[in-house]
CSV table of C-alpha atoms in Angstrom, one decimal:
chain,number,residue,atom,x,y,z
A,1,UNK,CA,86.8,113.1,102.3
A,2,UNK,CA,89.1,115.3,100.2
A,3,UNK,CA,92.8,116.1,100.9
A,4,UNK,CA,92.1,119.2,102.8
A,5,UNK,CA,89.7,117.4,105.1
A,6,UNK,CA,92.3,114.7,105.6
A,7,UNK,CA,94.8,117.2,106.8
A,8,UNK,CA,92.3,119.0,109.0
A,9,UNK,CA,91.4,115.6,110.5
A,10,UNK,CA,95.0,114.9,111.2
A,11,UNK,CA,95.4,118.1,113.1
A,12,UNK,CA,92.3,117.3,115.1
A,13,UNK,CA,93.8,114.0,116.1
A,14,UNK,CA,97.0,115.6,117.5
A,15,UNK,CA,97.2,116.2,121.2
A,16,UNK,CA,99.8,117.4,123.7
A,17,UNK,CA,102.9,115.1,123.3
A,18,UNK,CA,104.2,115.0,126.9
A,19,UNK,CA,104.3,111.4,127.8
A,20,UNK,CA,102.6,111.8,131.2
A,21,UNK,CA,100.9,115.2,131.0
A,22,UNK,CA,98.4,115.4,128.3
A,23,UNK,CA,97.0,118.8,127.8
A,24,UNK,CA,100.2,120.7,128.5
A,25,UNK,CA,102.1,122.6,125.8
A,26,UNK,CA,104.3,120.5,123.5
A,27,UNK,CA,107.8,120.1,124.9
A,28,UNK,CA,110.6,120.8,122.4
A,29,UNK,CA,111.8,117.5,120.9
A,30,UNK,CA,108.8,115.5,122.1
A,31,UNK,CA,107.1,112.9,120.0
A,32,UNK,CA,103.5,114.1,119.4
A,33,UNK,CA,100.6,112.1,120.6
A,34,UNK,CA,97.2,111.5,119.1
A,35,UNK,CA,93.8,110.2,120.1
A,36,UNK,CA,93.1,106.5,119.5
A,37,UNK,CA,89.6,106.7,118.2
A,38,UNK,CA,86.9,106.8,120.9
A,39,UNK,CA,89.0,104.9,123.5
A,40,UNK,CA,90.3,108.0,125.3
A,41,UNK,CA,93.8,106.8,125.0
A,42,UNK,CA,96.7,108.9,123.8
A,43,UNK,CA,99.4,107.2,121.8
A,44,UNK,CA,102.6,108.4,120.1
A,45,UNK,CA,102.1,109.2,116.4
A,46,UNK,CA,105.0,106.9,115.7
A,47,UNK,CA,104.8,103.2,116.6
A,48,UNK,CA,107.6,100.6,117.0
A,49,UNK,CA,107.0,97.7,114.6
A,50,UNK,CA,107.2,94.3,116.2
A,51,UNK,CA,108.6,92.1,113.4
A,52,UNK,CA,111.9,93.9,113.1
A,53,UNK,CA,112.5,93.8,116.8
A,54,UNK,CA,113.0,90.0,116.6
A,55,UNK,CA,115.6,90.0,113.8
A,56,UNK,CA,118.7,91.2,115.6
A,57,UNK,CA,121.4,88.5,116.2
A,58,UNK,CA,121.8,89.6,119.8
A,59,UNK,CA,118.6,89.9,121.8
A,60,UNK,CA,120.3,92.6,124.0
A,61,UNK,CA,120.3,94.8,120.9
A,62,UNK,CA,116.5,94.3,120.5
A,63,UNK,CA,116.0,95.2,124.2
A,64,UNK,CA,118.1,98.3,123.8
A,65,UNK,CA,116.0,99.4,120.8
A,66,UNK,CA,112.7,99.0,122.6
A,67,UNK,CA,113.8,100.8,125.7
A,68,UNK,CA,115.4,103.6,123.7
A,69,UNK,CA,112.1,104.0,121.8
A,70,UNK,CA,110.2,104.1,125.1
A,71,UNK,CA,112.6,106.5,126.7
A,72,UNK,CA,112.4,108.8,123.6
A,73,UNK,CA,108.6,109.2,123.8
A,74,UNK,CA,107.4,106.3,121.6
A,75,UNK,CA,104.8,104.5,123.7
A,76,UNK,CA,103.0,102.4,121.0
A,77,UNK,CA,104.5,98.9,120.7
A,78,UNK,CA,103.4,96.6,117.9
A,79,UNK,CA,103.9,92.8,118.0
A,80,UNK,CA,102.3,89.5,116.9
A,81,UNK,CA,102.1,85.9,118.2
A,82,UNK,CA,103.8,84.6,115.1
A,83,UNK,CA,106.6,87.1,114.6
A,84,UNK,CA,110.0,85.4,114.3
A,85,UNK,CA,108.7,82.2,115.9
A,86,UNK,CA,107.8,84.1,119.1
A,87,UNK,CA,111.1,85.9,119.5
A,88,UNK,CA,109.7,89.3,118.9
A,89,UNK,CA,107.3,88.9,121.9
A,90,UNK,CA,109.9,87.2,124.0
A,91,UNK,CA,112.4,90.0,123.5
A,92,UNK,CA,109.8,92.7,124.0
A,93,UNK,CA,108.7,91.0,127.2
A,94,UNK,CA,112.3,91.2,128.6
A,95,UNK,CA,112.5,94.8,127.5
A,96,UNK,CA,109.3,95.7,129.4
A,97,UNK,CA,110.8,94.6,132.8
A,98,UNK,CA,112.2,97.1,135.3
A,99,UNK,CA,109.2,99.4,135.0
A,100,UNK,CA,109.1,99.8,131.3
A,101,UNK,CA,105.7,98.1,131.0
A,102,UNK,CA,104.1,101.2,132.5
A,103,UNK,CA,105.6,103.4,129.7
A,104,UNK,CA,104.0,101.3,126.9
A,105,UNK,CA,100.7,101.0,125.1
A,106,UNK,CA,101.2,97.4,124.2
A,107,UNK,CA,99.6,95.8,121.2
A,108,UNK,CA,99.9,92.2,119.9
A,109,UNK,CA,98.1,90.2,117.3
A,110,UNK,CA,96.8,86.6,117.1
A,111,UNK,CA,96.1,84.4,114.0
A,112,UNK,CA,93.6,81.8,115.3
A,113,UNK,CA,90.2,81.9,113.6
A,114,UNK,CA,88.5,79.6,116.0
A,115,UNK,CA,87.9,80.3,119.7
A,116,UNK,CA,90.1,77.5,121.0
A,117,UNK,CA,93.1,78.4,118.9
A,118,UNK,CA,92.7,82.1,119.5
A,119,UNK,CA,92.4,81.7,123.3
A,120,UNK,CA,95.6,79.6,123.4
A,121,UNK,CA,97.5,82.2,121.4
A,122,UNK,CA,96.3,85.0,123.6
A,123,UNK,CA,97.6,83.3,126.7
A,124,UNK,CA,100.9,82.4,125.0
A,125,UNK,CA,101.4,86.0,124.0
A,126,UNK,CA,100.7,87.3,127.5
A,127,UNK,CA,103.3,84.8,128.9
A,128,UNK,CA,105.9,85.8,126.4
A,129,UNK,CA,105.3,89.5,126.9
A,130,UNK,CA,105.5,89.0,130.7
A,131,UNK,CA,102.3,91.0,131.3
A,132,UNK,CA,98.8,90.2,132.6
A,133,UNK,CA,97.1,92.3,130.0
A,134,UNK,CA,97.3,93.8,126.5
A,135,UNK,CA,96.3,97.4,125.8
A,136,UNK,CA,95.2,96.3,122.4
A,137,UNK,CA,94.5,92.8,121.1
A,138,UNK,CA,94.1,92.4,117.3
A,139,UNK,CA,93.1,89.6,114.9
A,140,UNK,CA,95.9,89.3,112.4
A,141,UNK,CA,95.9,89.1,108.7
A,142,UNK,CA,92.3,89.5,107.7
A,143,UNK,CA,93.2,88.9,104.1
A,144,UNK,CA,90.7,86.3,102.8
A,145,UNK,CA,87.2,86.9,101.8
A,146,UNK,CA,85.9,84.3,104.3
A,147,UNK,CA,87.9,85.7,107.2
A,148,UNK,CA,85.2,88.0,108.5
A,149,UNK,CA,82.5,85.3,108.5
A,150,UNK,CA,84.8,82.7,110.0
A,151,UNK,CA,86.0,85.1,112.8
A,152,UNK,CA,82.5,86.1,113.8
A,153,UNK,CA,81.0,82.6,113.5
A,154,UNK,CA,79.8,80.8,116.6
A,155,UNK,CA,82.9,79.4,118.3
A,156,UNK,CA,85.1,81.9,116.3
A,157,UNK,CA,88.0,84.1,117.3
A,158,UNK,CA,85.9,87.1,118.2
A,159,UNK,CA,84.4,85.1,121.0
A,160,UNK,CA,87.8,84.4,122.4
A,161,UNK,CA,88.8,88.0,122.1
A,162,UNK,CA,85.7,89.3,123.7
A,163,UNK,CA,86.1,86.9,126.6
A,164,UNK,CA,89.7,88.0,127.0
A,165,UNK,CA,88.5,91.6,127.3
A,166,UNK,CA,86.0,90.6,129.9
A,167,UNK,CA,88.6,88.8,131.8
A,168,UNK,CA,90.9,91.8,131.8
A,169,UNK,CA,93.5,90.2,129.5
A,170,UNK,CA,92.9,92.9,126.8
A,171,UNK,CA,91.6,96.5,127.1
A,172,UNK,CA,90.7,97.1,123.5
A,173,UNK,CA,90.1,95.0,120.4
A,174,UNK,CA,90.9,95.4,116.7
A,175,UNK,CA,91.9,93.7,113.5
A,176,UNK,CA,94.7,94.0,110.9
A,177,UNK,CA,95.1,93.2,107.2
A,178,UNK,CA,97.2,94.3,104.2
A,179,UNK,CA,95.6,92.6,101.2
A,180,UNK,CA,92.4,94.4,100.1
A,181,UNK,CA,90.3,97.4,101.1
A,182,UNK,CA,87.2,95.3,100.2
A,183,UNK,CA,88.1,92.7,102.8
A,184,UNK,CA,88.6,95.4,105.5
A,185,UNK,CA,85.2,96.9,104.6
A,186,UNK,CA,83.6,93.5,104.8
A,187,UNK,CA,85.1,92.9,108.2
A,188,UNK,CA,83.6,96.2,109.4
A,189,UNK,CA,80.2,95.4,108.0
A,190,UNK,CA,80.3,91.9,109.5
A,191,UNK,CA,81.0,93.4,112.8
A,192,UNK,CA,78.0,95.7,112.5
A,193,UNK,CA,75.8,92.8,111.8
A,194,UNK,CA,76.9,91.2,115.0
A,195,UNK,CA,76.5,94.5,117.0
A,196,UNK,CA,80.2,94.6,117.5
A,197,UNK,CA,82.4,97.6,117.3
A,198,UNK,CA,86.2,97.5,116.8
A,199,UNK,CA,88.3,100.0,118.8
A,200,UNK,CA,91.1,100.1,116.2
A,201,UNK,CA,91.9,98.9,112.7
A,202,UNK,CA,95.4,98.4,111.2
A,203,UNK,CA,95.9,99.0,107.5
A,204,UNK,CA,98.7,99.9,105.0
A,205,UNK,CA,98.9,103.6,104.2
A,206,UNK,CA,101.7,105.1,102.1
A,207,UNK,CA,102.4,107.1,98.9
A,208,UNK,CA,101.9,104.1,96.7
A,209,UNK,CA,98.7,102.9,98.2
A,210,UNK,CA,97.1,106.3,97.3
A,211,UNK,CA,97.3,105.3,93.6
A,212,UNK,CA,96.3,101.6,93.6
A,213,UNK,CA,93.4,99.6,95.2
A,214,UNK,CA,93.7,102.3,97.9
A,215,UNK,CA,93.0,101.7,101.6
A,216,UNK,CA,93.5,105.5,102.0
A,217,UNK,CA,90.6,106.3,99.7
A,218,UNK,CA,88.2,103.4,100.6
A,219,UNK,CA,88.8,102.4,104.2
A,220,UNK,CA,90.4,105.4,106.0
A,221,UNK,CA,87.3,107.7,105.5
A,222,UNK,CA,85.1,105.1,107.1
A,223,UNK,CA,87.4,104.7,110.2
A,224,UNK,CA,87.6,108.5,110.6
A,225,UNK,CA,83.8,108.9,110.3
A,226,UNK,CA,83.2,106.1,112.9
A,227,UNK,CA,85.9,107.3,115.2
A,228,UNK,CA,87.8,104.0,115.1
A,229,UNK,CA,91.5,104.2,115.9
A,230,UNK,CA,93.6,104.2,112.7
A,231,UNK,CA,96.8,102.2,113.0
A,232,UNK,CA,98.8,102.9,109.8
A,233,UNK,CA,101.5,100.5,108.7
A,234,UNK,CA,103.9,99.9,105.9
A,235,UNK,CA,104.8,103.6,105.3
A,236,UNK,CA,107.8,102.3,103.3
A,237,UNK,CA,106.0,99.2,102.1
A,238,UNK,CA,108.5,96.9,103.8
A,239,UNK,CA,111.3,99.2,102.4
A,240,UNK,CA,110.2,98.1,98.9
A,241,UNK,CA,108.9,101.6,98.1
A,242,UNK,CA,112.4,103.0,98.5
A,243,UNK,CA,113.5,100.7,95.6
A,244,UNK,CA,111.3,102.8,93.3
A,245,UNK,CA,113.9,105.7,93.7
A,246,UNK,CA,111.0,108.2,93.7
A,247,UNK,CA,110.8,109.1,97.4
A,248,UNK,CA,113.0,109.1,100.5
A,249,UNK,CA,112.3,107.4,103.8
A,250,UNK,CA,111.6,110.7,105.6
A,251,UNK,CA,109.2,111.7,102.8
A,252,UNK,CA,107.4,108.4,103.1
A,253,UNK,CA,107.0,108.9,106.9
A,254,UNK,CA,105.9,112.5,106.5
A,255,UNK,CA,103.2,111.6,104.0
A,256,UNK,CA,101.8,108.8,106.1
A,257,UNK,CA,101.8,111.0,109.3
A,258,UNK,CA,99.9,113.7,107.3
A,259,UNK,CA,97.0,111.3,107.0
A,260,UNK,CA,94.4,111.2,109.9
A,261,UNK,CA,96.1,108.2,111.6
A,262,UNK,CA,96.3,107.7,115.3
A,263,UNK,CA,99.7,106.1,114.9
A,264,UNK,CA,102.0,105.1,112.0
A,265,UNK,CA,103.8,101.8,112.8
A,266,UNK,CA,107.2,101.5,111.2
A,267,UNK,CA,109.8,98.8,111.2
A,268,UNK,CA,113.0,99.8,113.1
A,269,UNK,CA,115.9,97.4,113.3
A,270,UNK,CA,118.8,99.7,114.2
A,271,UNK,CA,119.5,102.8,116.3
A,272,UNK,CA,120.1,104.8,113.1
A,273,UNK,CA,116.7,104.0,111.8
A,274,UNK,CA,115.1,104.7,115.2
A,275,UNK,CA,116.8,108.2,115.3
A,276,UNK,CA,115.7,108.9,111.7
A,277,UNK,CA,112.1,108.1,112.5
A,278,UNK,CA,112.2,110.1,115.8
A,279,UNK,CA,113.6,113.1,113.9
A,280,UNK,CA,110.6,113.0,111.5
A,281,UNK,CA,108.1,112.6,114.3
A,282,UNK,CA,109.6,115.3,116.6
A,283,UNK,CA,109.7,117.9,113.8
A,284,UNK,CA,106.5,116.8,112.2
A,285,UNK,CA,104.2,119.3,110.4
A,286,UNK,CA,101.4,118.1,108.1
A,287,UNK,CA,102.3,118.3,104.5
A,288,UNK,CA,100.6,121.1,102.6
A,289,UNK,CA,98.3,120.2,99.7
A,290,UNK,CA,101.1,121.3,97.3
A,291,UNK,CA,103.6,119.1,99.0
A,292,UNK,CA,101.2,116.1,98.9
A,293,UNK,CA,100.6,116.8,95.2
A,294,UNK,CA,104.3,116.7,94.5
A,295,UNK,CA,104.8,113.4,96.2
A,296,UNK,CA,101.8,111.8,94.5
A,297,UNK,CA,103.0,113.1,91.1
A,298,UNK,CA,106.5,111.6,91.7
A,299,UNK,CA,105.0,108.2,92.7
A,300,UNK,CA,102.1,107.8,90.3
A,301,UNK,CA,103.9,105.9,87.5
A,302,UNK,CA,105.8,103.6,89.9
A,303,UNK,CA,102.6,102.8,91.8
A,304,UNK,CA,100.9,101.3,88.8
A,305,UNK,CA,99.5,97.8,89.3
A,306,UNK,CA,100.9,97.6,92.9
A,307,UNK,CA,104.5,97.1,91.7
A,308,UNK,CA,105.9,98.4,95.0
A,309,UNK,CA,103.1,97.0,97.2
A,310,UNK,CA,104.0,93.4,97.2
A,311,UNK,CA,101.7,92.7,100.3
A,312,UNK,CA,98.7,93.4,98.0
A,313,UNK,CA,99.7,91.6,94.8
A,314,UNK,CA,101.7,88.6,96.1
A,315,UNK,CA,101.9,86.2,99.1
A,316,UNK,CA,105.3,87.6,100.1
A,317,UNK,CA,103.9,89.1,103.4
A,318,UNK,CA,101.2,86.4,104.0
A,319,UNK,CA,102.4,84.5,107.0
A,320,UNK,CA,99.1,82.6,107.6
A,321,UNK,CA,99.1,81.5,103.9
A,322,UNK,CA,102.5,79.9,104.4
A,323,UNK,CA,101.4,78.5,107.8
A,324,UNK,CA,97.7,77.7,107.6
A,325,UNK,CA,98.1,75.7,110.9
A,326,UNK,CA,98.3,79.1,112.7
A,327,UNK,CA,94.6,79.7,111.9
A,328,UNK,CA,93.4,76.6,113.7
């Protein structure tokens, strides 16, 4: 898939952005919505990252951020069982009271690799989030070469996730990872061997990734071809990309949104950052081939050896490496 095909695929993913009236013309200032693979779901092109939501000193601020995002047209909420010792889910659960749950496409992730651990974490997440179901349940941090086989083994996490879906605890299933395109591809191939199809896959996509051990080049075309929902993350590389002094935050978001992603999940820990992200989403137009070329030329040298993608080349972002007990 070449750059022009990527841009065309992005346009094809876009749908009417009205929160409750898909198919009507775009309302001025609305956050565009896109298709989530073959699920039939329509989600905001911008997603609220769950980790940053648990970092505020006052949980009331976290709740305000979540509700402001939902009121502003962002409906995709990201979270994880392990974020901030559960605080991210607890705060999001409180924010989803008073009718806000109906505005959200709610996703969370679990770490357990065996059925028992995974099932326990699913139930804990549901309790924290104060909901009886997740719109999307994902297996977190598929970052080791043996994670695919372990997850699909008899008595593995996939059994717990499948049973959760049958029980109505989860509508759709997916997986996430940030380490290696090869491991993502192995997870997809392992799923095929077990006659299993993921509804969504989460992966880092940004201007640096395009140059080094690239998810964009190796995994993204597979997901688009198989119509699996693409959940982009780390458009700013955990803000580390900005340290390169080669691109701005809005440029990073525009680049990522110009790829054929269903949603780009970004960390937002303040109202100012939320408004900045909303501004990019509301005014979004896919970058032209020339604009993409300019951004890639500016970042090519800095991207060498993954210098600004610490999640690929270090254990800085590997929560389950620091806490192997989370795996079960």
